[in-house]
XYZ file of C-alpha atoms in Angstrom:
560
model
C 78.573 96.784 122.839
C 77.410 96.132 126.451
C 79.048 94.716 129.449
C 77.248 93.477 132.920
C 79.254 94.145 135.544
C 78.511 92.524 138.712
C 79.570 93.451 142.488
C 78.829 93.549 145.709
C 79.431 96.225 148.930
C 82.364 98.261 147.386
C 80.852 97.297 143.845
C 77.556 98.148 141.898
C 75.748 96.543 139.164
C 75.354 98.838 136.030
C 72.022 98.492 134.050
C 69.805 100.563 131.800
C 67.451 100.565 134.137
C 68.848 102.613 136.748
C 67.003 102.777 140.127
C 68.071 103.772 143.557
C 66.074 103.833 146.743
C 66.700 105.294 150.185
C 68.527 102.583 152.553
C 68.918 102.808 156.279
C 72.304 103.371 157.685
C 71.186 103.657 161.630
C 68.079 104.858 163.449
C 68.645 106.110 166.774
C 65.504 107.617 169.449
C 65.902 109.166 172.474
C 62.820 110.108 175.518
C 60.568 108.960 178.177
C 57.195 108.943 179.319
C 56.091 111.965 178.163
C 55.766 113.318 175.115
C 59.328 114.268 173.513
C 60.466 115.314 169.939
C 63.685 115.874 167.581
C 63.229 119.381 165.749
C 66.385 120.527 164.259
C 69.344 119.079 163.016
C 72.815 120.160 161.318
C 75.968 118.225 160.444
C 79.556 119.740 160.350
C 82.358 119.497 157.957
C 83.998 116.427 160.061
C 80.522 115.083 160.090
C 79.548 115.362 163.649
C 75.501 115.689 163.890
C 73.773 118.037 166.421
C 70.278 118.041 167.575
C 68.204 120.275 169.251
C 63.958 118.978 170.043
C 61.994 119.409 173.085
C 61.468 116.876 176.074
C 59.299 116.583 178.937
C 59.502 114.896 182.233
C 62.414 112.260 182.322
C 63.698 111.373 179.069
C 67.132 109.118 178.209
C 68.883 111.246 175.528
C 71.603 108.715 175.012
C 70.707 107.354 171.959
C 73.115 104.753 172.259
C 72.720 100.885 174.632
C 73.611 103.199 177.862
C 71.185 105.676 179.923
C 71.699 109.285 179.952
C 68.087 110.635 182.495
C 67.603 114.513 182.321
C 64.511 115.890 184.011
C 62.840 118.880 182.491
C 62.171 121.979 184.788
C 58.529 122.753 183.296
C 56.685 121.767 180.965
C 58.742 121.040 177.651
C 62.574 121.917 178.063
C 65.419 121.793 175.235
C 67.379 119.004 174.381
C 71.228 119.985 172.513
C 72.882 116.556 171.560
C 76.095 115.786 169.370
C 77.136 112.672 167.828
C 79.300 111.372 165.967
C 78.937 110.483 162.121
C 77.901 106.735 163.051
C 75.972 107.855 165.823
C 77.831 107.350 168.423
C 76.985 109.949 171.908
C 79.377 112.776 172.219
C 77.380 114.823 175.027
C 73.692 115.759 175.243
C 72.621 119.009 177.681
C 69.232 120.121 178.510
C 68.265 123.867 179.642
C 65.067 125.919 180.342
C 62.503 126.971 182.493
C 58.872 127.123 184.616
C 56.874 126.720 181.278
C 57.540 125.686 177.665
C 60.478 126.449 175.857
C 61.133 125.831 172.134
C 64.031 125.639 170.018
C 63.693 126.849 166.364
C 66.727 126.201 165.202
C 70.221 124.923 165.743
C 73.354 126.107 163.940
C 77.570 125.166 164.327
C 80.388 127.464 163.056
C 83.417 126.307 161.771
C 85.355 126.058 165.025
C 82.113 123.715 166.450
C 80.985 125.803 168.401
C 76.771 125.734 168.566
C 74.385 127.990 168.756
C 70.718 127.523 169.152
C 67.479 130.042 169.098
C 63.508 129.774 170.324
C 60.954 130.671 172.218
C 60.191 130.741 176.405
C 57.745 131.669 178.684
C 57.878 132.940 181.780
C 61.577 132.104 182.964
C 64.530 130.546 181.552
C 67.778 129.174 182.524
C 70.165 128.899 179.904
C 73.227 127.656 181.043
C 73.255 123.664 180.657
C 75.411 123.339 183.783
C 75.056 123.838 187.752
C 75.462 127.313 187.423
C 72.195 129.662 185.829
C 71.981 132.237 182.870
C 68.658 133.135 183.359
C 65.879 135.431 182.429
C 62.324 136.154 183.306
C 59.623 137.363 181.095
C 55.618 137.595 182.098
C 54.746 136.991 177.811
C 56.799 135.108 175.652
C 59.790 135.900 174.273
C 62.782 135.223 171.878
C 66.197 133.169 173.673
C 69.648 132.932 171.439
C 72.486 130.686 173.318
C 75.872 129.409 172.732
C 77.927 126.334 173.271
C 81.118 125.770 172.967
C 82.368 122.840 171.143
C 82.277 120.729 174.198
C 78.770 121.835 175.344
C 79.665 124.242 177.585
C 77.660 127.254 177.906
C 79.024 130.451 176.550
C 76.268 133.260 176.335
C 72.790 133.624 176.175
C 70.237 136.713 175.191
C 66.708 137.283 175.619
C 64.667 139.728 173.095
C 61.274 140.719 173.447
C 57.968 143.267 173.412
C 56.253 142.495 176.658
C 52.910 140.743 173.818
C 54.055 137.556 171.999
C 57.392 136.800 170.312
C 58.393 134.007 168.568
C 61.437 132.771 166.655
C 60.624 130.383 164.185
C 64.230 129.945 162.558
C 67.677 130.902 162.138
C 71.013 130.286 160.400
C 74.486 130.518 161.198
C 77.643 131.397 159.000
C 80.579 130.083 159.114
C 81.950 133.239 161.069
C 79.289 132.391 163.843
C 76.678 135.001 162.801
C 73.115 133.743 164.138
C 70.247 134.731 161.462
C 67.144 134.303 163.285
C 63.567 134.949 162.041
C 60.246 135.022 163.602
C 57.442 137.044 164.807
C 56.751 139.413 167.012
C 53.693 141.658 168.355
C 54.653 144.950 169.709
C 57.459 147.416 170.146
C 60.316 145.352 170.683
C 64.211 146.156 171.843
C 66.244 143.550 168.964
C 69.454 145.253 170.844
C 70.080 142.428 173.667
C 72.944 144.464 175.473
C 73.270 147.464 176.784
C 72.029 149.518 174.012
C 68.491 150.135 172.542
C 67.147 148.841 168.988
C 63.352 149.548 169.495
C 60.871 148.396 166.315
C 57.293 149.036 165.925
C 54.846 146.303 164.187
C 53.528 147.989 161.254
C 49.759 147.187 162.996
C 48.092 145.870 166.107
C 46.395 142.923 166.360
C 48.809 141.204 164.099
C 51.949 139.854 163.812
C 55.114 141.772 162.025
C 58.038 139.324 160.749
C 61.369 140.234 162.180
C 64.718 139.282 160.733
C 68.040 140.188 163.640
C 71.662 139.341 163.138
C 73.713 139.102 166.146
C 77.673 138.081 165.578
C 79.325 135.600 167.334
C 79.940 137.239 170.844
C 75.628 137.426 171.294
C 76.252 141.422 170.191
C 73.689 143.136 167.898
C 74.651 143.727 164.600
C 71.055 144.761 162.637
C 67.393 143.861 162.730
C 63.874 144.624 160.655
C 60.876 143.863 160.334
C 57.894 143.431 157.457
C 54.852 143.061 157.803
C 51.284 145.258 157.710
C 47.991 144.658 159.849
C 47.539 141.071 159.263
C 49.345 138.128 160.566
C 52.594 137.924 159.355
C 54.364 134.707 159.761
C 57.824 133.334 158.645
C 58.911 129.742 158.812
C 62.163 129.874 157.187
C 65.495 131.624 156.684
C 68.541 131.080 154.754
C 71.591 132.866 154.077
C 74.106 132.743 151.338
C 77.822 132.998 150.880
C 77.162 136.954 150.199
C 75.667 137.236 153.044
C 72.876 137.884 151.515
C 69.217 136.652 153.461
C 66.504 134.863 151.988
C 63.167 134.388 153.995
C 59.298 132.213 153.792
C 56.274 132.371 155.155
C 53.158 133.507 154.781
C 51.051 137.137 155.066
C 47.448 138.448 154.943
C 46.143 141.905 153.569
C 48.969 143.860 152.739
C 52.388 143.998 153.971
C 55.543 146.350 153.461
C 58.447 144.489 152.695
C 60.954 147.316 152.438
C 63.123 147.048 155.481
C 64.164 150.684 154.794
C 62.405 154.252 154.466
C 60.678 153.510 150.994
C 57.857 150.659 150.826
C 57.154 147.793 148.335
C 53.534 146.115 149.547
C 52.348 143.351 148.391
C 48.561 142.123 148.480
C 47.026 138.455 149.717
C 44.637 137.613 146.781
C 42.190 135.602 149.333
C 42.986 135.170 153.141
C 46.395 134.321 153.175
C 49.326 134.264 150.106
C 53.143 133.062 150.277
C 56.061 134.860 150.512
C 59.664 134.621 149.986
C 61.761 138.382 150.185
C 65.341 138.827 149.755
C 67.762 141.220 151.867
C 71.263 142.295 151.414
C 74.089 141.583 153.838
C 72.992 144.652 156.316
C 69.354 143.871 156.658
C 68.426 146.290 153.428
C 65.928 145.643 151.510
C 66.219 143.346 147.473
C 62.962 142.214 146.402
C 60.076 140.174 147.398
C 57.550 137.539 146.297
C 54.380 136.162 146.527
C 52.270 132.906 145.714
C 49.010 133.337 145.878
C 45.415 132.167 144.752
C 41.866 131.508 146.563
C 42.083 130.683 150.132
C 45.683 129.915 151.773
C 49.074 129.671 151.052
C 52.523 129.023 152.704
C 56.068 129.094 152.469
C 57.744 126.546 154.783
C 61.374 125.596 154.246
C 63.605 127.169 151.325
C 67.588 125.970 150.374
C 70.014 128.072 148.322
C 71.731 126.490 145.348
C 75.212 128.639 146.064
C 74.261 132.447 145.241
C 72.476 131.187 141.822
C 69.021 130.107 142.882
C 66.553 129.817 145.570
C 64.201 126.890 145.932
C 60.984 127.517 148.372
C 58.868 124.747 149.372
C 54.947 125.160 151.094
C 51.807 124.434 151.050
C 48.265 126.082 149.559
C 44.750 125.445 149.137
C 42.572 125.737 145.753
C 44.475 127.356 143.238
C 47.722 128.737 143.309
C 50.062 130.757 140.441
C 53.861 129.702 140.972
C 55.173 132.107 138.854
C 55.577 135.607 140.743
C 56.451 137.575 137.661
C 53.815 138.577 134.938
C 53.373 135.153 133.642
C 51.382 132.485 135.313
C 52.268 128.711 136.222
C 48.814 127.973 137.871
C 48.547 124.895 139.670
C 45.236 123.094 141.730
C 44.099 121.069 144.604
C 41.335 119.456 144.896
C 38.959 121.633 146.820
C 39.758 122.692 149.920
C 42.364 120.172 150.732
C 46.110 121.268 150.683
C 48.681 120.566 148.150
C 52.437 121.403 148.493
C 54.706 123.162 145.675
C 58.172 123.341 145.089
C 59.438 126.687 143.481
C 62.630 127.151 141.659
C 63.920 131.056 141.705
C 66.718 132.744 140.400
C 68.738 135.233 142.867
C 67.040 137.729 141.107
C 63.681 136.461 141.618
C 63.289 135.453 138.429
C 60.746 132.084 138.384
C 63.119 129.259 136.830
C 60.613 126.186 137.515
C 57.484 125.065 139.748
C 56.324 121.649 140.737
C 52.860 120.589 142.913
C 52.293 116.973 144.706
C 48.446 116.438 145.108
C 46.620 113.857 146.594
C 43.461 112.689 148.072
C 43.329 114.114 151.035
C 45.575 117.059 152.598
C 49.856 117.193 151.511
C 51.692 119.438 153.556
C 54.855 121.290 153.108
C 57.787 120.874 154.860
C 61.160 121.431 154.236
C 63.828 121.712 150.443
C 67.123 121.062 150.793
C 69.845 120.895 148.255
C 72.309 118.233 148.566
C 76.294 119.398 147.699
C 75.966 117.573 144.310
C 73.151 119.452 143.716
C 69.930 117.743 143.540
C 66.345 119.033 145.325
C 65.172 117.113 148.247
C 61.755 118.087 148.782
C 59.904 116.567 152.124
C 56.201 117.339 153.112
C 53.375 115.048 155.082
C 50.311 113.191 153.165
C 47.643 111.250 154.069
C 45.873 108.782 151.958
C 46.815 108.551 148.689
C 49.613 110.827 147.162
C 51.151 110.894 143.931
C 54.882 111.737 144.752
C 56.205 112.159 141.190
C 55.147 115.764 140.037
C 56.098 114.718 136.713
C 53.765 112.910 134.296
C 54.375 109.144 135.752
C 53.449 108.161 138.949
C 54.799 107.082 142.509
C 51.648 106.714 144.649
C 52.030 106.520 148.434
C 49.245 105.359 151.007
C 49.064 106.600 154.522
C 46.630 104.545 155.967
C 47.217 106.033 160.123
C 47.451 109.728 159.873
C 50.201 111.828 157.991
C 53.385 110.102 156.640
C 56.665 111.889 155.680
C 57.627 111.907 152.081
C 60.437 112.878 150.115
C 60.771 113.596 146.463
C 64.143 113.992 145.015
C 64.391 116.230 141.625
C 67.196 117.278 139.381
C 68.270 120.806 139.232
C 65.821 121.100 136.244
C 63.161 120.026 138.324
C 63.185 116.474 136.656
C 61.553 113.398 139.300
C 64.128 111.026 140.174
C 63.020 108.997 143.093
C 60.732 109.493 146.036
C 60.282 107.264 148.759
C 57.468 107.621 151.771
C 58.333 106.988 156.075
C 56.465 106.049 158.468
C 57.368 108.918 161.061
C 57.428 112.046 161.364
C 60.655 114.297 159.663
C 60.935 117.685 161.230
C 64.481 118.734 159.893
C 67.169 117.042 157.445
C 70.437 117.769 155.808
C 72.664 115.866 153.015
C 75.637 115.694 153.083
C 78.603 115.283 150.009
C 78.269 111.397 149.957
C 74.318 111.905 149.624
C 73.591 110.771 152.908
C 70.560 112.085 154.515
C 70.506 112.554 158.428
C 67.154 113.441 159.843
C 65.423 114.323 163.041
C 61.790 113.872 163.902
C 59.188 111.657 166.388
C 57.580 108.649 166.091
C 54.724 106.372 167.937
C 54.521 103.224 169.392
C 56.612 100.530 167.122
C 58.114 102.063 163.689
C 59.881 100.155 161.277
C 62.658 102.751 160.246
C 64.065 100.860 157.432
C 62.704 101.720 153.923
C 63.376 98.412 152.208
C 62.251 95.296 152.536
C 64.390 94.984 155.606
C 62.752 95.554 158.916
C 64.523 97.625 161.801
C 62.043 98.367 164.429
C 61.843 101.114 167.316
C 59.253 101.045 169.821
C 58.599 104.640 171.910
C 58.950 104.496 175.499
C 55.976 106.969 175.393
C 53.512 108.902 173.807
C 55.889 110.207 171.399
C 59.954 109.625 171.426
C 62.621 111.930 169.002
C 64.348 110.128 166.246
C 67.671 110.721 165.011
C 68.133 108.430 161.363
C 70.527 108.112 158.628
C 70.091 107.130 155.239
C 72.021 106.358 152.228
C 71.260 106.114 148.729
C 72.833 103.466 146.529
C 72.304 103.380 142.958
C 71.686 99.860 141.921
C 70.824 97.988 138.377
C 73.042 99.822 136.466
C 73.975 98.396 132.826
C 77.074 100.295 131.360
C 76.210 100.799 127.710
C 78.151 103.018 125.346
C 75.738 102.841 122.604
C 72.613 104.279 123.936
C 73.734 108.171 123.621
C 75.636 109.105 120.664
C 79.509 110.687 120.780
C 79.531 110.640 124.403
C 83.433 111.866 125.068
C 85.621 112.144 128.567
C 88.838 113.442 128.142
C 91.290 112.826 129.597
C 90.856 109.685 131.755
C 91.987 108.990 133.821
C 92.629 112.277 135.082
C 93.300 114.250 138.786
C 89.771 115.073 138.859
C 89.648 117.919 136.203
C 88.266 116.597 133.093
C 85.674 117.949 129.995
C 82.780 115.782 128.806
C 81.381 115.833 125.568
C 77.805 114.950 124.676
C 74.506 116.101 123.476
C 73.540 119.916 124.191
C 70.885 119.139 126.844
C 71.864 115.836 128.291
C 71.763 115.376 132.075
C 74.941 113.984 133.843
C 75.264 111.975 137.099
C 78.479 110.951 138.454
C 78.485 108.637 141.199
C 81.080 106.630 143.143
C 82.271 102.759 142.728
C 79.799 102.681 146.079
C 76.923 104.261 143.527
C 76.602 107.113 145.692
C 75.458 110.223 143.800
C 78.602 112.818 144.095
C 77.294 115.601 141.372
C 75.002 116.425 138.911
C 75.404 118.962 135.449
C 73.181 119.306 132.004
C 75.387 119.473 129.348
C 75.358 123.212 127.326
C 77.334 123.789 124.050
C 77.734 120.264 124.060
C 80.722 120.526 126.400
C 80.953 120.756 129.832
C 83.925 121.164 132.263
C 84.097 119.095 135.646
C 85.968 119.788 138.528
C 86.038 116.953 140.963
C 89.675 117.197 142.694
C 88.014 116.979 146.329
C 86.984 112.893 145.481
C 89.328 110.250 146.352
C 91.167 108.218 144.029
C 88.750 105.886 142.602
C 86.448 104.336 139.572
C 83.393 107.140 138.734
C 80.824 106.512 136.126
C 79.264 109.249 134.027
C 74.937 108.204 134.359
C 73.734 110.182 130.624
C 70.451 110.879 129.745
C 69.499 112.481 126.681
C 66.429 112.242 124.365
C 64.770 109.074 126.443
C 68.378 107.353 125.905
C 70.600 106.494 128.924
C 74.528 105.954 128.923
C 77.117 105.259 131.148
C 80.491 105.901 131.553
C 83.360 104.160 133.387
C 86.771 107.012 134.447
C 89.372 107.131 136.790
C 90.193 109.587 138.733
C 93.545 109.059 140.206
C 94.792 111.886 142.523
């Protein structure tokens, strides 16, 4: 039996041949003359967006029809802007100093309020307003600031060695603890008040990774650091609901990972290897990782899927082995041109899966995020041709000017779903519960920033402008088919959101809304699996089953 159901806007067509593609919502940019760029981006739970980037000279950060001019003070200043969920300007401030200043990250709490880390040289004003919070340095040093919900300035902190220091990024919990990460290359006081935290790198002439926790009044709570003689360099941090902190980068030679008295080393098999460590809630010391192979390797973004897993996403060069246990997942460029990797780990370490996107010329990593329902997002650069399906089909993409931005979206089981290719540059993203994806980045001269056939073009007022962009993703082609996978049970439906499917031991679920947005993802074990959906609205769902090359789908109500 098979029905074709046709509809439009609020209604989808189901087909056997499900496909769904990346469709722009709104594409915003915001700069001058000069050069200017988005780096970082968050959303909250009311869906307000917040941006932090760099800008030089006078840019318009109004993103909107109107004109909002800031000047910078030196060379590149920061840009903090919040919008609303449609775009819409809520307030943008700027702050900095005599040279270049560099936000690594931006982070909200649950009350709104923002907080934002980086790097500056020479002097710094943090305080967005007419009056000054500011501090001098003669290297470069670490800044961590706060905002209140409004934009106002709360406090600010400087930490740093008197050599180079650099945050590269942070987190923030709900509380309004501020994770931030970098490097740094002599002894350096992590205690920003009154008191004294003082850490030694491990060597000279390199760089140590540092990890410091300061709560939500700017006060020090802990900080370490890893590292050994080499350069040690982290590019991203995470934190779980445990408090538990989860780190990438990359190291050479050998480096101590034990934040504590004892040591655990591990050893770059060529010039540079991969990392990823885990630390407890104060700072102590779980395990660590590595990826490595001949010549270099990189960890640049990683995403938690809740306190079960860790997915770390990066780059590497030659040959690489994925699997950081005593087995081997060994994966290969071609030559000396890079390649990036997705890793799937377990909170123990353990390796789950491992997927590499090749191509023929250099693919970069970038960021991993994992959306609420629980699928990977994985985002890197290519250019020329780059086969974005991991898997054994293929999705080639073509940069023809330089590097474009891809994304390839998996299933938790590291199964290819779609992947899709832009023609700017994605920095930072997050998705939110109804899959959309809101990004920040830069773009040249005259983009089209709409992925179908559709056109919606931006043209930079300069060099280089920052883009803020949302996407959505609706499912279309959808046939609903109750024959293709055997016994395929729902009981009972309609229901309040609670509900048990049965199906084949193995088969992959997708529910997604009468909009065919993607709201959560399971794979079916025992041949039974419970689903707890009481946060959707009242509404038509459809089960999307897969099983043994054999697709289904299934039409409940959930009616709260």
């Amino acid at each position: 039996m098979k029905r074709i159901i046709l509809l439009f806007s609020a209604i989808i067509l189901l087909s056997s041949n499900t496909s769904a593609q990346f469709n722009l919502m709104w594409a915003k940019s915001v700069g001058g003359v000069d050069p200017d760029e988005g780096l970082n981006v968050v959303t909250d739970a009311t869906g307000n967006i917040y941006t932090v980037g760099t800008f030089s000279g006078t840019a318009d950060l109004d993103p909107c029809a109107s004109t909002l001019n800031f000047t910078s003070i030196g060379d590149e200043d920061v840009y903090v802007i919040k919008q609303n969920s449609i775009g819409g300007l809520i307030w943008a401030k700027t702050f900095g100093g005599t040279n270049t200043d560099i936000p690594a990250g931006v982070g909200v709490d649950n009350s709104g309020n923002v907080y934002i880390s980086g790097t500056y040289g020479g002097a710094i004003d943090l305080d967005p307003s007419a009056a000054t919070f500011s501090f001098f340095t003669g290297s470069i040093e670490v800044f961590v600031s706060k905002l209140d919900a409004s934009g106002n300035f709360v406090w600010g902190v400087s930490m740093g060695s008197g050599a180079n220091d650099r945050a590269t990024a942070m987190k923030v919990d709900g509380s309004g603890n501020v994770y931030t990460t970098g490097s740094f290359e002599g002894m350096m006081d992590f205690d920003p008040g009154a008191g004294t935290f003082n850490i030694t790198p491990f060597g000279s002439g390199g760089t140590d990774v540092f990890v410091s926790k300061l709560n939500t009044n700017g006060n020090f709570v802990w900080a370490v650091n890893m590292g050994g003689v080499g350069v040690d360099d982290p590019k991203g941090i995470v934190v779980d609901a445990l408090f538990n902190v989860y780190v990438t980068g990359s190291f050479e030679d050998v480096a101590d990972f034990d934040t504590g008295a004892s040591t655990f080393t591990l050893s770059s098999l060529d010039q540079q290897d991969a990392f990823v460590c885990k630390l407890d809630g104060n700072g102590a010391f779980v395990w660590a990782k590595q990826f490595g192979g001949l010549d270099r390797q990189s960890g640049t973004g990683l995403a938690l899927e809740g306190t079960t897993n860790v997915y770390i996403t990066g780059e590497y060069q030659n040959t690489v082995d994925l699997d950081p246990s005593a087995g081997t997942f060994t994966v290969t460029s071609t030559g000396a041109l890079y390649s990036s990797y997705a890793v799937k780990l377990s909170s123990a370490g353990n390796f789950v899966w491992a997927k590499n996107i090749s191509g023929s010329n250099d693919v970069l990593g970038n960021k991993i995020v994992i959306s609420p329902a629980g699928f990977v997002y994985w985002s890197g650069y290519n250019k020329g041709i780059a086969d974005l399906d991991p898997g054994a089909g293929t999705n080639n993409s073509n940069a023809t000017t330089g590097f474009d931005t891809f994304v390839t979206k998996l299933d938790a089981s590291g199964g290819y779903m779609i992947a899709e290719s832009f023609p700017y540059v994605w920095n930072s993203f997050v998705v939110n519960t109804t899959s959309e994806i809101v990004l920040t980045g830069r773009f040249t001269l005259t983009r089209d920033f709409d992925p179908t056939a559709t056109s919606s073009t931006i043209t930079s007022a300069g060099s280089a402008d920052g883009c803020i962009v949302k996407l959505n993703q609706l499912t279309t082609s959808i046939y609903e088919n109750e024959t293709n996978v055997s016994q395929v049970v729902i009981y009972p439906n309609p229901n309040n959101g609670s509900f048990v499917i049965n199906a084949e031991e193995g088969s992959k679920v997708r529910v997604v809304n009468a909009l065919g947005q993607e709201v959560a993802a399971y794979i079916i074990s025992n041949g039974e699996q419970k689903i707890n959906l009481n946060e959707c609205k009242s509404g038509i769902y459809f089960l999307m089953i897969g099983s043994n090359g054999k697709q289904s789908c299934q039409k409940f109500v959930i009616a709260n």
